[in-house]
Coordinates of C-alpha atoms and ligand atoms in Angstrom, one line a residue:
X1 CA 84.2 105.9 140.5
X2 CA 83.4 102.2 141.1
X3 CA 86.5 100.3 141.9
X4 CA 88.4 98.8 138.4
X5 CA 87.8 95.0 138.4
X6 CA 90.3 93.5 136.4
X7 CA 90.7 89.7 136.0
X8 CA 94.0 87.4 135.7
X9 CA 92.3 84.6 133.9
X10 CA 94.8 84.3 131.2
X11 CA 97.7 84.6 134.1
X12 CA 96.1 82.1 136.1
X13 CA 95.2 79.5 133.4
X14 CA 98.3 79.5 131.2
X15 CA 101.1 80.6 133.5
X16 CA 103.7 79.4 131.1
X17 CA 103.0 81.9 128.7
X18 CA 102.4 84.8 131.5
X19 CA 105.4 87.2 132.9
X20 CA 104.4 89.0 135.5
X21 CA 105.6 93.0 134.6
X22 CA 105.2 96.8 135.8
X23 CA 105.2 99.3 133.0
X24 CA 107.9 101.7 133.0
X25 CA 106.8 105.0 134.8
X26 CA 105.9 107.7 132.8
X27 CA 107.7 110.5 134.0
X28 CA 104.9 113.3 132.9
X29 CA 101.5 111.4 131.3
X30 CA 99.3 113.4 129.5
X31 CA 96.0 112.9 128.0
X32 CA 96.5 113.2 124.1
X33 CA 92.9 111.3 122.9
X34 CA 90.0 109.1 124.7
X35 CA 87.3 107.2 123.6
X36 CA 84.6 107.9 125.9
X37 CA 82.1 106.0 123.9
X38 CA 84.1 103.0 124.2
X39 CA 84.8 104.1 127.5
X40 CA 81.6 104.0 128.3
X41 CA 80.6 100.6 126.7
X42 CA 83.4 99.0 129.3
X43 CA 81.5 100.4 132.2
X44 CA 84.4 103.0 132.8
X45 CA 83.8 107.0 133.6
X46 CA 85.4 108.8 131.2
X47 CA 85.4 112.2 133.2
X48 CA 87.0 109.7 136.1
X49 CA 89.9 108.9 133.4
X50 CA 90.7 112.0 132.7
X51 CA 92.0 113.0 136.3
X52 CA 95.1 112.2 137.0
X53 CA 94.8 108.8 138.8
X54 CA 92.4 107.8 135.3
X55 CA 95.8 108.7 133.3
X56 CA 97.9 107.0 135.8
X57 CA 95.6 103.8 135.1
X58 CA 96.1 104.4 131.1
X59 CA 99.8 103.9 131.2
X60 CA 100.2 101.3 133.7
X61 CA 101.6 103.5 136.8
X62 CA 98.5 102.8 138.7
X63 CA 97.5 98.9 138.6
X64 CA 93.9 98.0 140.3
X65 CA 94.0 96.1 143.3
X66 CA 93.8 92.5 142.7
X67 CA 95.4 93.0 138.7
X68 CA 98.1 91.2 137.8
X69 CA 99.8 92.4 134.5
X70 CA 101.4 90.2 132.5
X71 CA 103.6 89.8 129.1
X72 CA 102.2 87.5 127.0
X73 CA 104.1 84.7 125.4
X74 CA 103.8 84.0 121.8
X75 CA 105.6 83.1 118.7
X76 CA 105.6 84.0 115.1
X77 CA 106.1 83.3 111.8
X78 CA 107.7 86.6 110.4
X79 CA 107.6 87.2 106.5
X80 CA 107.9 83.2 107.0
X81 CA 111.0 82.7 109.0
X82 CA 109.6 81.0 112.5
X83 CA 110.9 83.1 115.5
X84 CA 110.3 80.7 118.1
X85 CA 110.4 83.3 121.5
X86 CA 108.5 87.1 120.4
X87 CA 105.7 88.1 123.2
X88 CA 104.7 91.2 124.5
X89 CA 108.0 93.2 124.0
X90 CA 106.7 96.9 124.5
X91 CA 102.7 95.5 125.7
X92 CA 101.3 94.5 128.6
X93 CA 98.1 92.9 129.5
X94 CA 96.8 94.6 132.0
X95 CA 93.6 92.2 132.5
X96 CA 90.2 90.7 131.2
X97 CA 87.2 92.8 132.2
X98 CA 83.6 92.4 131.2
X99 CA 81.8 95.0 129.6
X100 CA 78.6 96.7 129.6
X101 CA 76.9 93.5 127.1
X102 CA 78.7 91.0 129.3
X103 CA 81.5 90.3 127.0
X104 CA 84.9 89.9 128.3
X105 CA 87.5 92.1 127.0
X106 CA 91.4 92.5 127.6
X107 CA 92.3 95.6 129.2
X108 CA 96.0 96.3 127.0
X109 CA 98.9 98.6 127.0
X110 CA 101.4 99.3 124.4
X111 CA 104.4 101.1 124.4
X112 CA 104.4 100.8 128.2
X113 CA 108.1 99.9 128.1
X114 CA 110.7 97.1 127.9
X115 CA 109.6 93.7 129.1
X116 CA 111.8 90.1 129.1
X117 CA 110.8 89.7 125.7
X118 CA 111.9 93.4 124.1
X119 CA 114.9 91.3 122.3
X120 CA 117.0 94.6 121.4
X121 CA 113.7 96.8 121.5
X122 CA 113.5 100.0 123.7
X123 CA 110.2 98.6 124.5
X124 CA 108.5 101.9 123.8
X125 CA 106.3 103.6 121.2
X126 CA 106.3 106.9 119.7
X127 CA 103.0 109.5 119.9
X128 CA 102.2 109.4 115.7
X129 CA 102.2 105.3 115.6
X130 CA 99.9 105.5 118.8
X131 CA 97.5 107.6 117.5
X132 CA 97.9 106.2 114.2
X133 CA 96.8 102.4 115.6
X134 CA 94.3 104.6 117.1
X135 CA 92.7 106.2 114.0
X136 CA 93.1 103.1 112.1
X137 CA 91.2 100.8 114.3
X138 CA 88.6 103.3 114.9
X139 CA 87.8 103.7 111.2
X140 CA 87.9 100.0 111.1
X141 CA 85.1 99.2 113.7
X142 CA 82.9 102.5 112.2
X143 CA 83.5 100.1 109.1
X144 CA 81.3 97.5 111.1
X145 CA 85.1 95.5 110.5
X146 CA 86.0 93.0 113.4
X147 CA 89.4 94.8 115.9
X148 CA 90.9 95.4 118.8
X149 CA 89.8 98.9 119.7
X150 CA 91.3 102.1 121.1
X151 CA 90.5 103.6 124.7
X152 CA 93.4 106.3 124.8
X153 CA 96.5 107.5 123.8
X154 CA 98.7 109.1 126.5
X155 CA 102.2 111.2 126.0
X156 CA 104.8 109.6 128.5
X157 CA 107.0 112.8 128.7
X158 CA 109.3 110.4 127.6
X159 CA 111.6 110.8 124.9
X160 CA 112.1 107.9 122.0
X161 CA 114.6 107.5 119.7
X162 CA 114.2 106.2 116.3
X163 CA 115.3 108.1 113.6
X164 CA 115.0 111.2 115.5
X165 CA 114.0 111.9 118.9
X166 CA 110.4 111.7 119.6
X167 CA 107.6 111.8 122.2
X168 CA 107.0 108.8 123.7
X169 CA 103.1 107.3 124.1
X170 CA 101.5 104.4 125.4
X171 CA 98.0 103.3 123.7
X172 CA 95.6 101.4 126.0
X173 CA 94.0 98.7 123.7
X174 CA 91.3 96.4 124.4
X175 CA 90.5 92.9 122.6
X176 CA 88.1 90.2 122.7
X177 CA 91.5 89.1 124.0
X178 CA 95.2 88.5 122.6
X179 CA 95.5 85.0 121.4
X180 CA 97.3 84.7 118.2
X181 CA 97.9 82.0 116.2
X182 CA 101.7 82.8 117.0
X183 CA 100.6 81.9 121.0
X184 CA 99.5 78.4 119.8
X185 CA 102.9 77.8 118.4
X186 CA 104.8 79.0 121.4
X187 CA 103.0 76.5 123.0
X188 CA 103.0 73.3 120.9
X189 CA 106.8 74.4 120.3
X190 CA 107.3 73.5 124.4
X191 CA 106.0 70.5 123.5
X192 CA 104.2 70.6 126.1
X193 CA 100.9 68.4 125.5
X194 CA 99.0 69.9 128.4
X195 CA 99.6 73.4 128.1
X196 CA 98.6 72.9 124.6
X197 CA 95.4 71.7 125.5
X198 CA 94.6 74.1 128.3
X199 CA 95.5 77.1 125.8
X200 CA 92.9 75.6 123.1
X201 CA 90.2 74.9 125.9
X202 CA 91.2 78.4 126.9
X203 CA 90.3 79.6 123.4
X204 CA 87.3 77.4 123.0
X205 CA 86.0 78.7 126.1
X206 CA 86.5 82.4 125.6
X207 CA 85.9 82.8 121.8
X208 CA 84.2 79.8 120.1
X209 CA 82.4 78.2 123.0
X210 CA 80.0 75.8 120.9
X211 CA 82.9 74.3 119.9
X212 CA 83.1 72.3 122.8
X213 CA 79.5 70.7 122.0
X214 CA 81.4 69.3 118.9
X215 CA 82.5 65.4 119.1
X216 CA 86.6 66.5 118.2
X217 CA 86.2 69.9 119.7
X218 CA 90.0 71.0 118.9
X219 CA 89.0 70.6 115.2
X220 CA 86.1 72.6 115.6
X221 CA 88.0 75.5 117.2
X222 CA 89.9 75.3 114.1
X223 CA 87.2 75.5 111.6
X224 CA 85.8 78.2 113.8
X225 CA 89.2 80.0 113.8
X226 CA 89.7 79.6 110.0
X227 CA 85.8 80.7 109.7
X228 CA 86.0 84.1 111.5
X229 CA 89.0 84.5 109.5
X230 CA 87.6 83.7 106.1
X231 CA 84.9 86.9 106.7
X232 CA 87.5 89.4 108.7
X233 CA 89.6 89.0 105.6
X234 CA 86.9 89.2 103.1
X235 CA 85.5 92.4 104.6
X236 CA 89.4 93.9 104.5
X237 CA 89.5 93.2 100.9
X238 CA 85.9 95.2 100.6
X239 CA 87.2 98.2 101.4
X240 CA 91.0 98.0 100.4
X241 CA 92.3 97.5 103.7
X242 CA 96.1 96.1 103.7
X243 CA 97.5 95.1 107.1
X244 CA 100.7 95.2 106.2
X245 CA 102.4 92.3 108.0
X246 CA 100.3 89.8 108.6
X247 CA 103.0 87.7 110.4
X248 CA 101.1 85.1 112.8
X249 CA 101.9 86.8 115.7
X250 CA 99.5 89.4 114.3
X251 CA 96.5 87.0 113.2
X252 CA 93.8 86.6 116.1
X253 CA 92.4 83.8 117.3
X254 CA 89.0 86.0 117.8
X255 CA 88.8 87.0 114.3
X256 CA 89.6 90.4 115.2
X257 CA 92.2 92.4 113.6
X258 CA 95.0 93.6 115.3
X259 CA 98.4 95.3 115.0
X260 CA 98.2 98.2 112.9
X261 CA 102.1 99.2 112.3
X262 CA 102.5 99.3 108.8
X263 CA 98.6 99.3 107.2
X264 CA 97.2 101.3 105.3
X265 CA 94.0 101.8 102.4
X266 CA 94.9 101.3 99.2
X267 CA 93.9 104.2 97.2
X268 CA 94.6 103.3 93.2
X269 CA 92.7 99.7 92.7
X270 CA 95.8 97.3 92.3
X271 CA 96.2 94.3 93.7
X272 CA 100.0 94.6 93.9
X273 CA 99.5 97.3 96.2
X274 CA 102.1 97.6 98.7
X275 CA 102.9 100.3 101.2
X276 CA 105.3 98.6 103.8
X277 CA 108.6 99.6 103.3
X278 CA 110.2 96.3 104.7
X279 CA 108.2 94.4 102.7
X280 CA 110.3 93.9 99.6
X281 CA 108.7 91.1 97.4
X282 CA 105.2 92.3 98.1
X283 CA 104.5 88.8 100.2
X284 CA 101.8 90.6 102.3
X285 CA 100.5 93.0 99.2
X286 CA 96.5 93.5 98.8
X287 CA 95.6 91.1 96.4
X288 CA 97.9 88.1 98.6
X289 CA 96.2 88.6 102.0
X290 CA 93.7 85.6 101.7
X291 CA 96.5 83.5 100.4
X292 CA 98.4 84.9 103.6
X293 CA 95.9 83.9 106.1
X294 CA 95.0 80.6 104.5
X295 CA 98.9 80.0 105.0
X296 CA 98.9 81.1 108.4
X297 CA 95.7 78.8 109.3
X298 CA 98.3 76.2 108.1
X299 CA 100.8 77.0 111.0
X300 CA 98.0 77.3 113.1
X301 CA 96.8 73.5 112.1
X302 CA 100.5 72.4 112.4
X303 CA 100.5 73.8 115.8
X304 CA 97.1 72.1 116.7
X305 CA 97.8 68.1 114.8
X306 CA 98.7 66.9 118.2
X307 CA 95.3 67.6 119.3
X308 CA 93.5 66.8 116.3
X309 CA 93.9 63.1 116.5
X310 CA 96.7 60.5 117.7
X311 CA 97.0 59.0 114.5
X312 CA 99.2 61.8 112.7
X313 CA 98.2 61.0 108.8
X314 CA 94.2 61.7 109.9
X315 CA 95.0 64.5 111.7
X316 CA 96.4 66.1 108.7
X317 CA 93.5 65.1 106.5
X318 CA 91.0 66.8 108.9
X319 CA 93.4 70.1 108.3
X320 CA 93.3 69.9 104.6
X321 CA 89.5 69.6 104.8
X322 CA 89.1 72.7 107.3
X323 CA 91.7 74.6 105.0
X324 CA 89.8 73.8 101.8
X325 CA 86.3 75.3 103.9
X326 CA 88.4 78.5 104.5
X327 CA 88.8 79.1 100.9
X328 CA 85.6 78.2 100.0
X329 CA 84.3 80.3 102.9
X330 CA 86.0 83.3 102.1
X331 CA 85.3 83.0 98.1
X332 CA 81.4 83.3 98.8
X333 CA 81.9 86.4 101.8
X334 CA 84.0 88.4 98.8
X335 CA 81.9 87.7 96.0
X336 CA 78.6 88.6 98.6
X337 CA 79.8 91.7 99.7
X338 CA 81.0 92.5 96.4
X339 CA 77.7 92.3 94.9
X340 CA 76.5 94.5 97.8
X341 CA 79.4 96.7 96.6
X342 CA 77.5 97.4 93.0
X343 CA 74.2 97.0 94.5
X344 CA 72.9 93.5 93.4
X345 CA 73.0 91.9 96.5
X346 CA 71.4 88.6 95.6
X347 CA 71.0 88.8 92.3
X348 CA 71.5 85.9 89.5
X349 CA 75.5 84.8 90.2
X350 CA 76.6 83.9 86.5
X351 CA 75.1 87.5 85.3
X352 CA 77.0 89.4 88.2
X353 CA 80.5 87.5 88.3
X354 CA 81.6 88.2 85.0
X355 CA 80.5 91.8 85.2
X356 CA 82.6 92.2 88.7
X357 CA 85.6 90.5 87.0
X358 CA 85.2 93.1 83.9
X359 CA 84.5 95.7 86.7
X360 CA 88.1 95.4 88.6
X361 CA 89.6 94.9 85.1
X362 CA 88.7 98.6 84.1
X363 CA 89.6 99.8 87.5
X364 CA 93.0 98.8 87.8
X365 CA 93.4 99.2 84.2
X366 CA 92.2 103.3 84.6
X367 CA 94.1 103.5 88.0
X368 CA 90.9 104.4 89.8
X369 CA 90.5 105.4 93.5
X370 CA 88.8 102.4 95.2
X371 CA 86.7 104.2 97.7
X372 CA 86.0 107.2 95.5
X373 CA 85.0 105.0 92.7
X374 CA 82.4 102.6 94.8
X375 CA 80.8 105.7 96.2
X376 CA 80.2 107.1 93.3
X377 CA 78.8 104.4 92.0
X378 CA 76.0 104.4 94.1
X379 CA 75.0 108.1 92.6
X380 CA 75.3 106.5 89.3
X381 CA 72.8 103.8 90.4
X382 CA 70.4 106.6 91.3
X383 CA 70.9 108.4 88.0
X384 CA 73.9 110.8 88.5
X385 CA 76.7 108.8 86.1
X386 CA 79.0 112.0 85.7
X387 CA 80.9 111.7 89.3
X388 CA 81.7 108.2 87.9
X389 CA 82.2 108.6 84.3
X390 CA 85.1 111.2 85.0
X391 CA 86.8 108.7 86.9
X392 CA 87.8 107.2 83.5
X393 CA 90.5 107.6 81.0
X394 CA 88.9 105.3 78.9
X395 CA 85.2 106.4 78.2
X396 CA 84.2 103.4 76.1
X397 CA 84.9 100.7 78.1
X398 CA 83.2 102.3 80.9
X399 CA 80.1 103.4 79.5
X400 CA 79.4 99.7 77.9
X401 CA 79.8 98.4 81.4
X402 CA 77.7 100.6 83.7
X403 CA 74.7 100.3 80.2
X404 CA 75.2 96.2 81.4
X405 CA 75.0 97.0 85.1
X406 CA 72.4 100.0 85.0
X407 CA 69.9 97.4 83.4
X408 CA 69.9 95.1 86.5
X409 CA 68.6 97.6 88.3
X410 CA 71.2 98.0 91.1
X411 CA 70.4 99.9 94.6
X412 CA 72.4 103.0 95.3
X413 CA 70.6 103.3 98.6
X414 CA 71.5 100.0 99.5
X415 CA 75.4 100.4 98.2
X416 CA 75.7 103.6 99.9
X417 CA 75.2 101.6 103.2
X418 CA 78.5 99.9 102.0
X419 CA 81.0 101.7 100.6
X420 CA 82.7 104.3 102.7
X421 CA 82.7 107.6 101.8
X422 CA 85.5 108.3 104.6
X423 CA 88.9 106.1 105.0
X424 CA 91.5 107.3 107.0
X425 CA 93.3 107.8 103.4
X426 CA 97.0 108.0 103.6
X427 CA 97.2 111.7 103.1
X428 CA 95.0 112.9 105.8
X429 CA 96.5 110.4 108.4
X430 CA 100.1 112.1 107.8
X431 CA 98.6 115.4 107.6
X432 CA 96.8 114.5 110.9
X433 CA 100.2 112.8 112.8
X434 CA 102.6 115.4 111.7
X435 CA 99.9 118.3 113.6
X436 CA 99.7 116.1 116.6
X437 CA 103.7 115.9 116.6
X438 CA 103.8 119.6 116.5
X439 CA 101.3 119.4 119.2
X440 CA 98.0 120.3 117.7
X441 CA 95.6 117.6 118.0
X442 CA 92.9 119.1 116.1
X443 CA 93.7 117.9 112.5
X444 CA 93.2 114.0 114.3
X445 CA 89.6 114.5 116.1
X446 CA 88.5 116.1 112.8
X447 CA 90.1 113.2 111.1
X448 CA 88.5 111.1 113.6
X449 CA 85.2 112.7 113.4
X450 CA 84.9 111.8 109.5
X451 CA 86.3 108.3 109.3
X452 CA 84.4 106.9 112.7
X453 CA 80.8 108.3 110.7
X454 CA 82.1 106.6 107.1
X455 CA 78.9 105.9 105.3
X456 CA 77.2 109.4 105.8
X457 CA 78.1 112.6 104.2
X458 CA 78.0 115.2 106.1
X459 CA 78.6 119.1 105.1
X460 CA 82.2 120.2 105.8
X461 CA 83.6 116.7 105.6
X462 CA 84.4 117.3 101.7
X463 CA 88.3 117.2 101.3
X464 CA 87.8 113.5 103.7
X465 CA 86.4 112.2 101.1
X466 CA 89.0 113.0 97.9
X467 CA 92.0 111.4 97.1
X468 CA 95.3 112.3 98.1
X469 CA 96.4 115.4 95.9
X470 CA 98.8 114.6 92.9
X471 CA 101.9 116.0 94.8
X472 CA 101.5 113.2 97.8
X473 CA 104.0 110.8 96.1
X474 CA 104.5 107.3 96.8
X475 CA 103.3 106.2 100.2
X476 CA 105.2 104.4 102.7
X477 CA 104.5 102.7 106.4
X478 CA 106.9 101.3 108.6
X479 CA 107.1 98.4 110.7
X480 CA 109.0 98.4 114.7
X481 CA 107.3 101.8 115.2
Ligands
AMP1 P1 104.9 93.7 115.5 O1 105.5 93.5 114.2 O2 104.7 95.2 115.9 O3 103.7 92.9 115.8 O4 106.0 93.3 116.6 C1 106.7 92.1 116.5 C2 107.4 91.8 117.8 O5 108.4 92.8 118.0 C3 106.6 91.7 119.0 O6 107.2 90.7 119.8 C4 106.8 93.1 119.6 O7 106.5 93.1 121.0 C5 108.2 93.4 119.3 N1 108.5 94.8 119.3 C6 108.2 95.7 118.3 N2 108.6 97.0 118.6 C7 109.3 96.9 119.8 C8 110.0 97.8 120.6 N3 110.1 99.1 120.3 N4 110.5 97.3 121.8 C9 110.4 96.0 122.1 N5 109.8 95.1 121.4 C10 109.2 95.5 120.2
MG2 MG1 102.4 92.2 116.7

């Protein structure tokens, strides 16, 4: 294969927040999953990285001449305590290459071992949180949802203790790149001015480049930031994802999401939904996420003011004014997709908002399953009401509803384009991680198979698209997996 071109531009550019690193050797690597589409798409041979040297490259052992992997630097607001020094404690950044459209991407590893910022961390991961950021984001892109993706996951031969002694695995991620919001606070918290700058010019440059057309270009970054972040949010919401902990060490720059620890669907429409076990009071629970991001696009404006202008006072109001377009921004990208979600996409707003309002009411109010319910909506728009109807504990209220929505006319076809039949539901991930633990794979590339095709049924794909049986109990993820 072609020599593996890997760039340092982050390293060179922003040294400060940059720790040149090794991973940790992996004493036996093995090949556990590969994404040889994506492979592809990065101009990579996936027969190439399945030999041994291709594995090697996957966990770090074998770096491409010229590479320079680094830690990254960052901060963080966790559950809104600010921890000033976090970074790359078990990740790497390998490099920035450019793919097959031209587009630069960071090459990534995580779980590839302790680095100066692993605090009290073993800097490793464990094989069923690999695989499960690897499902997860997978689904999310088939969802046409903006993420970092996932190229592989490879056993370490490693050994990991958390509660019990596991097999160690490193996931090889790549990103439109790795800037957080968190990495803009590390840097305004050196005070620093000019690093500052050169990480925003950094951004500007590699993510919202006509912001440096605009006449305050910083401020434009930031509207672009809070813009992209408006719709990635929205588009969660659609589909009832929950990240989980949307700390601003997790919150892209890009728009892309990232970090999937403690995610997960929500099944049961609520938005108090909550599955992380750490998170006690519910701060980052389904229906808060927008308020979450609009407060972390606060940090991020704190972190910016200095650039914003010299005078302090109008540098706030210029926030405030790009904070107030983020809410408005993501108030029309939900209530758009929504309507695409019962199949009036454009139709008359003051007819369809009170009958999505009375919509959610009767879902959370009969416990349905989101995705279950949406999907079999769209039958009902094409004639076939049963699927739907016995959704409902309460007939009545349902039946007068879908008599107000079936004479607008909706357009199954067009909602079936929308609303996933297959989400890596809770159930079937376990199911899918415990098999791989035991060291049978199969269970996650079926898995996979049904939740990277979600909008089209296919024959055999049946018990992907139910909800999790009555016996499954209450769900919980966990965080520092
Ligand atoms: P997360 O909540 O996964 O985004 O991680 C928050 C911070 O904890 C980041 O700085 C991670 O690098 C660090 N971290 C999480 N798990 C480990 C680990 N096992 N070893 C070292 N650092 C870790
Ligand atoms: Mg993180």
């Amino acid at each position: 294969m072609t020599a593996l071109i890997l760039d340092d531009r982050f390293a060179r550019e922003l040294p400060e927040m940059a720790v040149r690193w090794r991973a940790q050797e992996a004493p036996d690597p093995r090949l556990l999953v590969l994404n040889e589409q994506l492979a592809g798409g990065l101009g990579l041979d996936a027969d190439w990285l399945r030999t041994p040297d291709g594995v090697r490259l996957l966990v770090g052992n074998s770096v491409p001449s010229g590479a320079t992997p680094v830690a990254q630097a960052y901060s963080g607001h966790q559950f809104g305590g600010f921890a000033p020094r976090l970074g790359d404690g078990r990740a790497l950044l390998l490099g920035e290459l450019v793919d097959a459209d031209g587009r630069i991407r960071d090459l990534h590893l995580k779980g590839s071992g302790h680095t100066p910022f692993a605090r009290a961390g073993d800097g490793l991961a464990a094989v069923g949180p690999m695989l499960r950021e690897y499902i997860v984001s997978e689904a999310m892109h088939a969802l046409g949802i903006p993420t970092t993706r996932s190229l592989a996951v490879v056993a370490t031969g490693r050994s990991v203790q958390r509660e019990t002694m596991l097999d160690g695995a490193v996931l090889a991620r790549v990103a439109s790149s790795h800037l957080r919001v968190g990495s803009f606070q590390y840097a305004a918290a050196t005070g620093d001015r000019d690093l500052l700058h050169r990480l925003a010019d950094h951004a500007i440059a590699r993510h919202h480049p006509q912001a440096a057309e605009a006449d305050n270009r910083y401020l434009a970054l930031f509207e672009a930031v809070a813009s992209a972040q408006a719709r990635l949010i929205a588009r969660w919401m659609l589909v009832g994802f929950i990240h989980g902990v949307m700390n601003t060490d997790n919150m892209t720059i890009s728009g892309e999401t990232i970090d999937y620890g403690p995610c997960a669907f929500m099944d049961v429409y609520d938005p108090e939904t909550v599955f992380s076990s750490i998170d006690m009071w519910g701060r980052y629970a389904y229906g808060n996420q927008p308020s979450m991001a609009a407060w972390n696009l606060a940090r991020f404006a704190e972190a910016l003011l200095p650039l914003l202008d010299d005078d302090l006072d109008q540098a706030v109001t210029m926030a405030e004014a790009a904070l107030g377009a983020f809410g408005r921004e993501y108030a029309a990208a939900l209530s758009a997709g929504m309507q695409e979600k019962i199949g009036l996409s454009g139709a008359d707003e003051t007819v369809v908002a009170p009958l999505l309002e009375d919509l959610l009411t009767l879902l959370q109010q009969n416990h349905i399953d989101f995705t279950s319910f949406f999907r079999d909506l769209g039958r009902a728009a094409r004639g076939d009401t049963e699927p739907a109807r016995g959704l409902f504990a309460d007939l009545a209220g349902f039946d007068a509803w879908l008599n107000r929505w079936r004479a607008l006319d909706p357009d199954g076809e067009a909602m079936d384009r929308v609303n996933p039949i297959y989400i890596p539901r809770n159930h079937l991930v376990e199911e899918a991680l415990t098999a791989a633990a035991a060291g049978d794979l199969s269970p996650v590339e079926r898995l996979l198979t049904a939740v990277t095709g979600p909008f089209e049924e296919r024959p055999g794909l049946q018990r992907y698209a139910e909800p999790a049986p009555e016996d499954f109990g209450r769900y919980r993820t966990f965080c520092g997996t």
